[in-house]
Every structure is written in structure tokens, then in C-alpha cells.
Short mmCIF file of C-alpha atoms and ligand atoms in Angstrom, two decimals:
data_model
loop_
_atom_site.label_atom_id
_atom_site.label_comp_id
_atom_site.label_asym_id
_atom_site.label_seq_id
_atom_site.Cartn_x
_atom_site.Cartn_y
_atom_site.Cartn_z
CA UNK I 185 0.97 -19.21 -18.85
CA UNK I 186 3.40 -18.65 -15.98
CA UNK I 187 1.67 -16.86 -12.91
CA UNK I 188 4.22 -14.70 -11.55
CA UNK I 189 3.14 -10.92 -11.53
CA UNK I 190 1.22 -9.10 -8.43
CA UNK I 191 -1.31 -7.26 -9.49
CA UNK I 192 -1.97 -3.85 -7.97
CA UNK I 193 -4.35 -0.55 -9.12
CA UNK I 194 -4.39 3.31 -7.51
CA UNK I 195 -3.83 6.52 -8.16
CA UNK I 196 -0.27 8.25 -8.26
CA UNK I 197 1.06 11.45 -6.36
CA UNK I 198 3.05 14.15 -6.58
CA UNK I 199 4.17 14.33 -2.71
CA UNK I 200 5.27 17.72 -1.55
CA UNK I 201 7.84 16.73 1.87
CA UNK I 202 8.56 19.63 3.79
CA UNK I 203 12.42 20.98 4.40
CA UNK I 204 11.77 21.42 8.27
CA UNK I 205 9.50 19.50 10.79
CA UNK I 206 6.71 20.90 12.20
CA UNK I 207 3.53 23.00 11.19
CA UNK I 208 3.16 23.26 7.68
CA UNK I 209 1.45 26.89 7.61
CA UNK I 210 5.27 27.40 8.91
CA UNK I 211 6.91 25.14 6.37
CA UNK I 212 8.33 27.39 2.82
CA UNK I 213 9.98 24.65 0.83
CA UNK I 214 9.29 21.45 -0.45
CA UNK I 215 10.90 18.27 -1.86
CA UNK I 216 9.01 16.90 -5.10
CA UNK I 217 8.66 13.64 -4.29
CA UNK I 218 6.13 10.54 -5.37
CA UNK I 219 3.66 8.66 -3.20
CA UNK I 220 0.24 7.29 -4.16
CA UNK I 221 -0.42 4.24 -0.90
CA UNK I 222 -0.53 1.25 -3.92
CA UNK I 223 2.50 2.96 -6.17
CA UNK I 224 4.35 2.89 -2.98
CA UNK I 225 3.63 -0.76 -2.19
CA UNK I 226 4.25 -1.58 -6.34
CA UNK I 227 7.76 -0.04 -6.05
CA UNK I 228 8.21 -1.84 -1.91
CA UNK I 229 7.48 -5.01 -4.34
CA UNK I 230 9.65 -4.37 -7.13
CA UNK I 231 13.01 -3.37 -5.09
CA UNK I 232 12.59 -6.51 -3.33
CA UNK I 233 12.90 -8.19 -7.05
CA UNK I 234 9.01 -9.19 -7.30
CA UNK I 235 7.76 -8.67 -11.06
CA UNK I 236 4.65 -6.21 -10.29
CA UNK I 237 2.00 -4.49 -12.65
CA UNK I 238 0.77 -1.58 -11.52
CA UNK I 239 -2.37 -0.37 -13.05
CA UNK I 240 -3.43 3.37 -13.37
CA UNK I 241 -4.11 6.49 -15.42
CA UNK I 242 -1.65 9.97 -15.38
CA UNK I 243 -2.50 12.86 -16.91
CA UNK I 244 -0.57 14.60 -19.47
CA UNK I 245 0.68 17.33 -17.60
CA UNK I 246 4.78 17.40 -16.44
CA UNK I 247 4.12 15.91 -13.02
CA UNK I 248 2.82 12.68 -15.10
CA UNK I 249 5.56 12.65 -17.18
CA UNK I 250 7.91 12.28 -14.32
CA UNK I 251 5.89 9.84 -12.73
CA UNK I 252 6.04 7.62 -15.64
CA UNK I 253 9.83 7.74 -16.10
CA UNK I 254 10.44 6.98 -12.35
CA UNK I 255 7.84 4.03 -12.03
CA UNK I 256 9.08 2.60 -15.33
CA UNK I 257 12.64 3.04 -13.71
CA UNK I 258 11.80 1.14 -10.46
CA UNK I 259 11.30 -1.52 -12.95
CA UNK I 260 7.67 -1.92 -12.39
CA UNK I 261 5.10 -3.43 -15.29
CA UNK I 262 2.97 0.04 -16.89
CA UNK I 263 1.06 -2.33 -19.43
CA UNK I 264 -2.10 -1.09 -17.92
CA UNK I 265 -1.00 2.55 -17.25
CA UNK I 266 -2.59 5.05 -19.88
CA UNK I 267 -2.17 8.59 -19.94
CA UNK I 268 -5.81 11.42 -19.84
CA UNK I 269 -5.71 14.86 -20.96
CA UNK I 270 -7.61 17.45 -19.08
CA UNK I 271 -6.96 15.51 -15.51
CA UNK I 272 -3.95 17.11 -13.51
CA UNK I 273 -2.00 15.20 -11.22
CA UNK I 274 -3.20 14.78 -8.04
CA UNK I 275 -1.22 16.39 -4.99
CA UNK I 276 0.08 15.98 -1.32
CA UNK I 277 1.54 18.30 0.82
CA UNK I 278 3.00 16.51 4.10
CA UNK I 279 3.28 18.08 7.18
CA UNK I 280 5.97 16.36 9.30
CA UNK I 281 6.71 16.32 12.99
CA UNK I 282 10.05 15.85 14.83
CA UNK I 283 9.01 11.95 15.68
CA UNK I 284 9.08 11.47 12.15
CA UNK I 285 4.74 10.88 12.44
CA UNK I 286 3.04 12.77 9.31
CA UNK I 287 -0.31 14.57 8.21
CA UNK I 288 -1.31 14.58 4.59
CA UNK I 289 -2.84 17.66 2.77
CA UNK I 290 -4.24 16.82 -0.24
CA UNK I 291 -5.05 18.69 -3.62
CA UNK I 292 -6.60 15.76 -5.21
CA UNK I 293 -10.25 16.80 -6.78
CA UNK I 294 -9.89 15.60 -10.39
CA UNK I 295 -7.48 12.78 -10.31
CA UNK I 296 -6.73 10.86 -14.10
CA UNK I 297 -7.95 7.74 -12.20
CA UNK I 298 -11.48 9.05 -12.05
CA UNK I 299 -11.29 8.31 -15.89
CA UNK I 300 -10.96 4.57 -14.86
CA UNK I 301 -14.09 1.91 -15.69
CA UNK I 302 -15.28 -1.28 -14.77
CA UNK I 303 -15.04 -1.65 -18.54
CA UNK I 304 -11.06 -1.33 -18.21
CA UNK I 305 -10.91 -4.73 -16.24
CA UNK I 306 -10.60 -8.15 -18.45
CA UNK I 307 -10.56 -11.32 -16.96
CA UNK I 308 -7.70 -12.09 -19.42
CA UNK I 309 -5.30 -9.34 -17.50
CA UNK I 310 -5.27 -11.93 -14.49
CA UNK I 311 -3.64 -15.25 -16.46
CA UNK I 312 -0.04 -14.03 -15.51
CA UNK I 313 -1.11 -13.14 -12.27
CA UNK I 314 -0.29 -14.72 -8.85
CA UNK I 315 -1.49 -11.97 -6.36
CA UNK I 316 -3.87 -9.01 -6.52
CA UNK I 317 -3.45 -5.98 -3.68
CA UNK I 318 -6.03 -3.80 -3.14
CA UNK I 319 -6.41 -0.76 -0.81
CA UNK I 320 -8.88 1.44 0.53
CA UNK I 321 -7.23 4.24 -1.07
CA UNK I 322 -8.23 3.49 -4.70
CA UNK I 323 -11.81 2.76 -3.44
CA UNK I 324 -11.96 6.27 -1.52
CA UNK I 325 -11.36 8.80 -4.31
CA UNK I 326 -14.29 7.83 -6.49
CA UNK I 327 -17.35 6.17 -6.16
CA UNK I 328 -17.44 3.64 -9.36
CA UNK I 329 -14.11 2.43 -7.89
CA UNK I 330 -15.84 -0.31 -5.33
CA UNK I 331 -17.32 -1.80 -8.14
CA UNK I 332 -14.05 -1.52 -10.35
CA UNK I 333 -12.37 -3.30 -7.21
CA UNK I 334 -15.28 -6.09 -7.27
CA UNK I 335 -14.78 -7.11 -10.57
CA UNK I 336 -10.97 -7.72 -9.88
CA UNK I 337 -12.00 -9.50 -6.69
CA UNK I 338 -14.29 -11.92 -8.54
CA UNK I 339 -11.66 -12.55 -11.34
CA UNK I 340 -9.36 -13.30 -8.65
CA UNK I 341 -11.92 -15.54 -6.69
CA UNK I 342 -12.60 -17.42 -10.08
CA UNK I 343 -8.94 -17.72 -11.04
CA UNK I 344 -7.97 -19.30 -7.06
CA UNK I 345 -5.75 -15.84 -7.41
CA UNK I 346 -5.17 -14.94 -3.56
CA UNK I 347 -6.11 -11.71 -2.62
CA UNK I 348 -4.34 -9.55 0.07
CA UNK I 349 -6.48 -5.60 1.03
CA UNK I 350 -5.03 -3.21 2.87
CA UNK I 351 -7.90 -0.66 4.41
CA UNK I 352 -5.60 2.42 4.40
CA UNK I 353 -8.94 4.38 5.99
CA UNK I 354 -7.92 8.13 5.21
CA UNK I 355 -10.80 10.05 6.75
CA UNK I 356 -10.05 12.83 4.29
CA UNK I 357 -11.20 11.27 1.80
CA UNK I 358 -14.39 9.48 2.66
CA UNK I 359 -16.18 9.02 5.66
CA UNK I 360 -15.89 6.56 8.17
CA UNK I 361 -19.52 4.92 7.53
CA UNK I 362 -18.69 5.22 3.41
CA UNK I 363 -15.33 3.49 4.02
CA UNK I 364 -17.28 0.67 6.71
CA UNK I 365 -19.49 -0.35 3.88
CA UNK I 366 -17.17 -0.63 0.95
CA UNK I 367 -14.83 -2.54 3.56
CA UNK I 368 -17.71 -4.98 4.36
CA UNK I 369 -18.20 -5.82 0.54
CA UNK I 370 -14.40 -6.02 -0.01
CA UNK I 371 -14.00 -8.44 3.10
CA UNK I 372 -15.20 -11.62 1.99
CA UNK I 373 -12.89 -12.00 -1.11
CA UNK I 374 -9.99 -11.50 1.17
CA UNK I 375 -6.95 -13.83 2.08
CA UNK I 376 -4.96 -11.57 3.33
CA UNK I 377 -5.83 -8.73 5.93
CA UNK I 378 -2.99 -6.14 6.00
CA UNK I 379 -4.16 -3.61 8.49
CA UNK I 380 -2.87 -0.53 11.07
CA UNK I 381 -4.70 -1.59 14.88
CA UNK I 382 -6.03 1.43 15.31
CA UNK I 383 -7.88 1.02 11.72
CA UNK I 384 -9.17 -2.18 12.26
CA UNK I 385 -10.83 -1.43 15.35
CA UNK I 386 -12.51 1.75 13.75
CA UNK I 387 -13.93 -0.92 11.28
CA UNK I 388 -14.85 -3.70 13.25
CA UNK I 389 -15.73 -1.90 16.58
CA UNK I 390 -15.93 -4.39 19.65
CA UNK I 391 -16.27 -7.94 17.20
CA UNK I 392 -13.52 -10.00 18.63
CA UNK I 393 -10.98 -10.45 15.73
CA UNK I 394 -10.63 -14.09 16.07
CA UNK I 395 -14.99 -13.94 15.03
CA UNK I 396 -14.47 -11.48 12.24
CA UNK I 397 -11.91 -13.86 10.80
CA UNK I 398 -14.25 -16.89 10.88
CA UNK I 399 -17.16 -14.60 9.67
CA UNK I 400 -15.11 -13.57 6.52
CA UNK I 401 -13.09 -16.31 5.91
CA UNK I 402 -10.03 -14.51 5.82
CA UNK I 403 -7.35 -16.80 6.13
CA UNK I 404 -4.41 -14.34 7.58
CA UNK I 405 -5.03 -11.32 9.82
CA UNK I 406 -1.63 -9.07 9.96
CA UNK I 407 -2.19 -5.89 12.72
CA UNK I 408 0.61 -3.40 12.24
CA UNK I 409 1.45 -1.16 15.47
CA UNK I 410 3.94 1.49 13.86
CA UNK I 411 6.83 1.24 16.94
CA UNK I 412 5.25 -1.35 18.48
CA UNK I 413 5.74 -4.22 15.51
CA UNK I 414 3.18 -6.38 14.04
CA UNK I 415 1.44 -9.62 15.00
CA UNK I 416 -0.58 -11.90 12.91
CA UNK I 417 -3.52 -14.44 13.42
CA UNK I 418 -3.28 -17.17 11.42
CA UNK I 419 -4.71 -20.96 11.84
CA UNK I 420 -6.08 -20.18 15.23
CA UNK I 421 -2.88 -18.67 16.70
CA UNK I 422 -1.36 -15.56 17.39
CA UNK I 423 1.91 -14.56 16.27
CA UNK I 424 3.67 -11.35 17.91
CA UNK I 425 6.83 -9.96 15.78
CA UNK I 426 8.96 -7.49 18.33
CA UNK I 427 9.20 -4.16 16.54
CA UNK I 428 13.31 -2.88 15.38
CA UNK I 429 14.96 -0.07 17.01
CA UNK I 430 15.11 2.65 14.83
CA UNK I 431 15.27 6.60 14.65
CA UNK I 432 12.48 7.68 12.69
CA UNK I 433 12.43 10.81 10.40
CA UNK I 434 9.17 10.03 8.42
CA UNK I 435 6.91 6.87 9.06
CA UNK I 436 4.87 7.41 5.96
CA UNK I 437 4.68 4.74 3.83
CA UNK I 438 5.98 2.47 6.40
CA UNK I 439 2.84 0.31 6.08
CA UNK I 440 2.60 0.37 2.36
CA UNK I 441 6.36 -1.17 2.59
CA UNK I 442 5.39 -3.51 5.18
CA UNK I 443 2.96 -5.10 2.97
CA UNK I 444 4.70 -5.64 0.23
CA UNK I 445 7.66 -7.03 2.19
CA UNK I 446 4.92 -9.31 3.85
CA UNK I 447 3.56 -10.37 0.17
CA UNK I 448 7.19 -11.21 -0.22
CA UNK I 449 7.27 -13.71 2.06
CA UNK I 450 4.44 -15.54 1.28
CA UNK I 451 5.84 -15.90 -2.38
CA UNK I 452 9.05 -17.30 -1.22
CA UNK I 453 7.57 -19.35 1.48
CA UNK I 454 8.59 -17.69 4.59
CA UNK I 455 6.83 -18.81 7.83
CA UNK I 456 4.69 -16.74 9.87
CA UNK I 457 7.49 -15.70 12.40
CA UNK I 458 9.51 -15.41 9.25
CA UNK I 459 6.88 -13.26 6.93
CA UNK I 460 6.11 -10.91 10.40
CA UNK I 461 9.80 -10.40 10.99
CA UNK I 462 11.23 -9.37 7.81
CA UNK I 463 8.23 -7.32 6.99
CA UNK I 464 9.12 -5.13 10.73
CA UNK I 465 12.21 -5.19 8.61
CA UNK I 466 11.20 -3.02 5.77
CA UNK I 467 8.86 -1.06 7.91
CA UNK I 468 11.17 -0.36 10.11
CA UNK I 469 13.68 0.78 7.56
CA UNK I 470 11.37 2.78 5.75
CA UNK I 471 11.27 5.18 8.31
CA UNK I 472 14.36 6.10 8.12
CA UNK I 473 14.02 7.72 5.51
CA UNK I 474 12.08 11.27 4.33
CA UNK I 475 9.54 10.52 1.27
CA UNK I 476 6.90 8.03 1.19
CA UNK I 477 9.27 5.33 -0.95
CA UNK I 478 13.42 6.20 -0.52
CA UNK I 479 13.26 4.19 2.06
CA UNK I 480 11.84 0.93 0.51
CA UNK I 481 15.07 -1.33 0.29
CA UNK I 482 16.13 -3.96 -1.83
CA UNK I 483 16.32 -7.69 -0.70
CA UNK I 484 20.50 -7.62 -0.29
CA UNK I 485 19.97 -4.09 1.97
CA UNK I 486 17.21 -6.02 4.23
CA UNK I 487 19.59 -8.67 5.31
CA UNK I 488 22.25 -6.35 6.02
CA UNK I 489 19.30 -4.67 8.45
CA UNK I 490 18.81 -7.90 9.74
CA UNK I 491 22.71 -9.10 10.15
CA UNK I 492 22.88 -11.94 8.03
CA UNK I 493 24.80 -9.93 5.36
CA UNK I 494 27.96 -7.45 5.71
CA UNK I 495 28.67 -4.76 2.94
CA UNK I 496 31.52 -4.27 1.95
CA UNK I 497 31.11 -0.14 1.66
CA UNK I 498 34.66 0.74 0.31
N1 ADP T 504 8.76 4.24 14.49
C1 ADP T 504 8.68 2.27 14.03
N2 ADP T 504 10.24 1.64 14.95
C2 ADP T 504 9.97 0.20 14.28
N3 ADP T 504 9.22 0.07 13.18
C3 ADP T 504 8.49 0.91 12.53
C4 ADP T 504 8.31 2.46 13.39
N4 ADP T 504 6.91 2.52 12.47
C5 ADP T 504 6.41 1.88 11.90
N5 ADP T 504 7.43 0.24 12.15
C6 ADP T 504 6.89 -0.81 11.26
O1 ADP T 504 6.48 -0.91 10.09
C7 ADP T 504 4.88 -1.38 10.23
C8 ADP T 504 4.14 -0.33 9.49
O2 ADP T 504 3.74 0.53 10.27
P1 ADP T 504 2.32 1.27 10.71
O3 ADP T 504 2.64 2.50 10.97
O4 ADP T 504 1.90 0.46 11.39
O5 ADP T 504 1.34 0.95 9.37
P2 ADP T 504 0.39 1.59 8.58
O6 ADP T 504 0.48 2.90 8.06
O7 ADP T 504 0.21 0.83 7.73
O8 ADP T 504 -0.52 1.89 9.69
C9 ADP T 504 4.79 -1.40 11.21
O9 ADP T 504 4.18 -2.58 12.28
C10 ADP T 504 6.74 -1.60 12.08
O10 ADP T 504 6.74 -2.91 11.89
O1 LIG T 505 -2.39 7.34 -1.55
C1 LIG T 505 -2.38 8.05 -0.34
O2 LIG T 505 -3.40 9.06 -0.32
C2 LIG T 505 -1.24 8.75 0.74
C3 LIG T 505 0.24 8.18 0.33
O3 LIG T 505 0.69 8.62 -0.59
C4 LIG T 505 0.58 7.76 1.36
O4 LIG T 505 2.15 7.91 1.44
C5 LIG T 505 0.25 6.51 2.30
O5 LIG T 505 -0.62 5.59 1.58
C6 LIG T 505 1.56 5.88 3.02
O6 LIG T 505 0.62 5.39 3.60
P1 LIG T 505 1.31 4.34 4.84
O7 LIG T 505 2.32 3.41 4.43
O8 LIG T 505 0.29 3.34 5.81
O9 LIG T 505 1.91 4.92 5.74
#
């Protein structure tokens, strides 16, 4: 069987984007949108043209139907998405400031994904998988999710499937100590670590990056740094990539889009410099559109952004 799919799993959110910037308490209207770190990643992959499977659980409410139809419309494989009744879709209200930076206010107590167990993971599910991508948001949502994540990673390791991981640290969902304990169980399975600069510093504290990757046998440490661009430590060398100058309106989702773009680069044989440049472009593009995933580009949009192609508009 051909291995061509990317596999990810996580919780979907209905994300309410404020129509005005500033403190949430003064915002009286919101736009109903879609979120969830791994789902944003899956949409990012699908828009770039990569086959992707997103595993999840959806409730039986109206929001879950909207999510199902939207995700299906993006062309994401939903073989491992099931509806469960009695669990309402989780909500996320965003606060956005003038500079596009955001805060998250979760209403996420009984997510449908709490019904997922280790028994839902089966070796045969990975026969056609080329890459596995997990993030710390899934791990943070329920205590049993670490064991689910580890089962997936053990299968990936046994089958030689490369694993990427984004800690996506969310201290509104768990404590730093809980997060670190889980991450250090995950790291030995990780090939490509995609992380924010501030979060990797929180996780490994004063340990030098080079020592950390050697200790956990991580082949690529990719560090995202917002408006400063990104860098990677690969094969014993650091590679820096300049940021693109954009006017951000909503920075939430840039990291998820970056991850999808970086994996796209790997799957298409880009060298490190090309991967970083391509992913920087996608991250920057995401910040220019309101919503976690509305700014995720198709491949042609990136070519246009990079000046490699001219679009005929009318
Ligand atoms: N304001 C910005 N200007 C230009 N590029 C940006 C901006 N914000 C994010 N990016 C791009 O998106 C990437 C991911 O954003 P970042 O905020 O660092 O991710 P995360 O949310 O995972 O911490 C950055 O490394 C950069 O390439
Ligand atoms: O899944 C969540 O809890 C939050 C996501 O919906 C959120 O949009 C997100 O993860 C964005 O992350 P970023 O790409 O690091 O900004």
C-alpha cells in the first residue's frame, strides 16, 4: 500500500472571532469560525495539496454538523471521525489586539474527544501514512490522551513513519509541570520538533538546544519566532530564515500553518533553507487574514506571495 497520507488527531473548536479589537469584555459581536490546532494543521496540509487524515470525535449538536461539512469540504479524509452524542462542541472566544496578537478564552469542558481511548488506535490505520503529526493541545485535553499519543508513536516508530510534534503549550489547559512531563515522554519518538522559541525555552529551561536534540535524537529542531521568522538546527548546523514583512490582523494559527508548510517542504524534497522560507511565507500569510485558518494558502497563493508567479486577476 502506498504511504502518502499525513495523519493527525485532535479536537475541533468553534472559534468566535471578535468583530472589534480590544478587551473581550467590550466586544459585543463575534463571527462563528472553526479552530483547533491539529485541525488548522490538517486544513493547511489539504490547501497545499497534501492528502491528510484527521482523527477526531464530534458531538451531535448543530456546531458539530457545521464542522463536519466544513472539514469534508476542505478535502480532508474523515475515515476516523465519529459523532458521539451527549458531548457538546467545545468553544473558543478570541480577543484580538490592534497588532493582531490574540488571547484565547476556552469553554471546553466536555469535549467529544474525551470519548476516545487507546482501543481506537489500530496498527493497520497507519499502513498508508507517510507522516504523523501530533501536538500538545491534544495531550492537554484529557489525561488519557498521552497514552493514546504514545500508542500512535510506538506504531509510527515500528513502521518507520517520521513523526513531527508541536508542543503548542496551552497553560489554560494544564500546568507547565504537567505539560513538561508529557512532552519528555513524547520527545524520544520525535523526528521533527516544530516549536515556538518562548515555549521551547519554557520546556527545556537552560539546557542548550544542541544538547537537547542529541539527548532525544531529534533530527530537526525548528524554532518559530513570530515576526522574527524562524530557524532550524539540522545535521549539526543552524539555518536562519528571515521573516516576511506583512501587516498582521490575527496572528492565531500562524504556527499551525507553518507546521503544515514545513511538512509540505519535507514531502516535496525541499532543502532546509527552502523549507524554512516556504513555511515562513505560509505563517506570514496566515496572519494577514482574520480567523485561525482562513488565511491558509493554496500552493499557487504561496508562489504568488513569493513572487514566483503572477496571478491574472481580471
Ligand atoms: N507578525 C509576523 N510577521 C511575519 N511573519 C510572521 C508573523 N507572525 C508569525 N509569522 C510567521 O509564522 C511563523 C509561526 O508563527 P509563531 O507565532 O512563531 O508560531 P506559534 O504560534 O507556533 O508560536 C513564524 O515563525 C513566522 O515565520
Ligand atoms: O486548539 C486550540 O486549543 C487552539 C487553536 O484553535 C488555536 O487556533 C491554535 O492552536 C493556534 O495556534 P498557533 O498556530 O500556535 O497560533
